[in-house]
C-alpha positions as a printed Julia matrix, in Angstrom:
88×3 Matrix{Float64}:
   0.37  118.03  -25.41
   4.03  117.58  -24.51
   6.53  119.39  -26.71
   9.57  117.26  -27.47
  12.91  119.06  -27.9
  14.58  116.02  -29.43
  11.86  115.7   -32.08
  12.19  119.43  -32.81
  15.91  119.08  -33.56
  15.3   115.96  -35.66
  12.84  117.99  -37.75
  15.38  120.81  -38.08
  18.07  118.3   -39.11
  15.73  116.76  -41.66
  14.93  120.17  -43.17
  18.62  121.09  -43.27
  19.41  117.86  -45.11
  16.57  118.48  -47.57
  17.86  121.99  -48.24
  21.46  120.73  -48.49
  22.63  123.13  -45.77
  24.53  122.49  -42.58
  23.62  123.78  -39.14
  26.7   126.02  -39.35
  25.5   127.43  -42.72
  22.07  128.22  -41.3
  23.54  129.91  -38.21
  25.85  132.03  -40.32
  23.05  133.03  -42.69
  20.6   134.07  -39.95
  23.25  135.59  -37.7
  23.05  133.42  -34.61
  25.87  131.72  -32.75
  26.63  128.23  -33.99
  28.04  127.33  -30.55
  24.8   128.37  -28.84
  22.56  126.54  -31.31
  24.72  123.42  -31.27
  24.62  123.38  -27.46
  20.82  123.73  -27.55
  20.68  120.89  -30.05
  22.85  118.59  -27.91
  20.69  119.35  -24.84
  17.4   119.03  -26.8
  16.59  122.57  -25.68
  14.47  125.0   -27.63
  15.98  128.25  -28.93
  14.53  131.62  -27.97
  11.49  132.68  -29.98
  13.51  135.13  -32.09
  15.87  132.33  -33.08
  12.95  129.98  -33.73
  11.37  132.5   -36.09
  14.64  133.02  -37.95
  15.19  129.27  -38.25
  11.63  128.67  -39.47
  11.96  131.43  -42.07
  15.3   130.07  -43.25
  13.86  126.56  -43.58
  10.61  127.83  -45.19
   8.54  126.3   -42.39
   6.28  127.68  -39.7
   7.33  127.63  -36.07
   4.43  125.24  -35.45
   5.74  122.82  -38.09
   9.19  122.78  -36.5
   8.06  122.66  -32.87
   5.18  120.19  -33.01
   5.51  118.73  -36.49
   2.2   119.84  -37.94
   2.1   120.22  -41.68
  -0.1   123.19  -42.54
  -0.88  121.72  -45.96
  -1.75  118.25  -44.69
  -5.43  117.43  -44.45
  -6.27  115.25  -41.48
  -8.93  112.67  -42.3
 -10.56  110.19  -39.99
  -9.47  106.53  -40.19
 -12.91  105.62  -41.59
 -12.58  108.13  -44.46
  -9.06  106.88  -45.19
 -10.33  103.28  -45.27
 -13.04  104.21  -47.77
 -10.56  106.18  -49.9
  -8.08  103.31  -50.13
 -10.68  100.65  -50.89
 -12.51  102.66  -53.57
């Protein structure tokens, strides 16, 4: 599985929009440098694990949800089960 830095930052942006916060607001709240995070974002680079944990906590997500996009509450069903569910 390839981990995509661009997709990570798109997920972060999406969560920030949903929470009506800016990247600068989040950085100030969790005590990390806005300049550093913004540079990471522009380069599609991942933050250090400590920063990732702080960001995930701030956004009420798991690190896994932010990094690879998995929703811990989402139930994965096979296409066949989904077909039966939608035709029933």
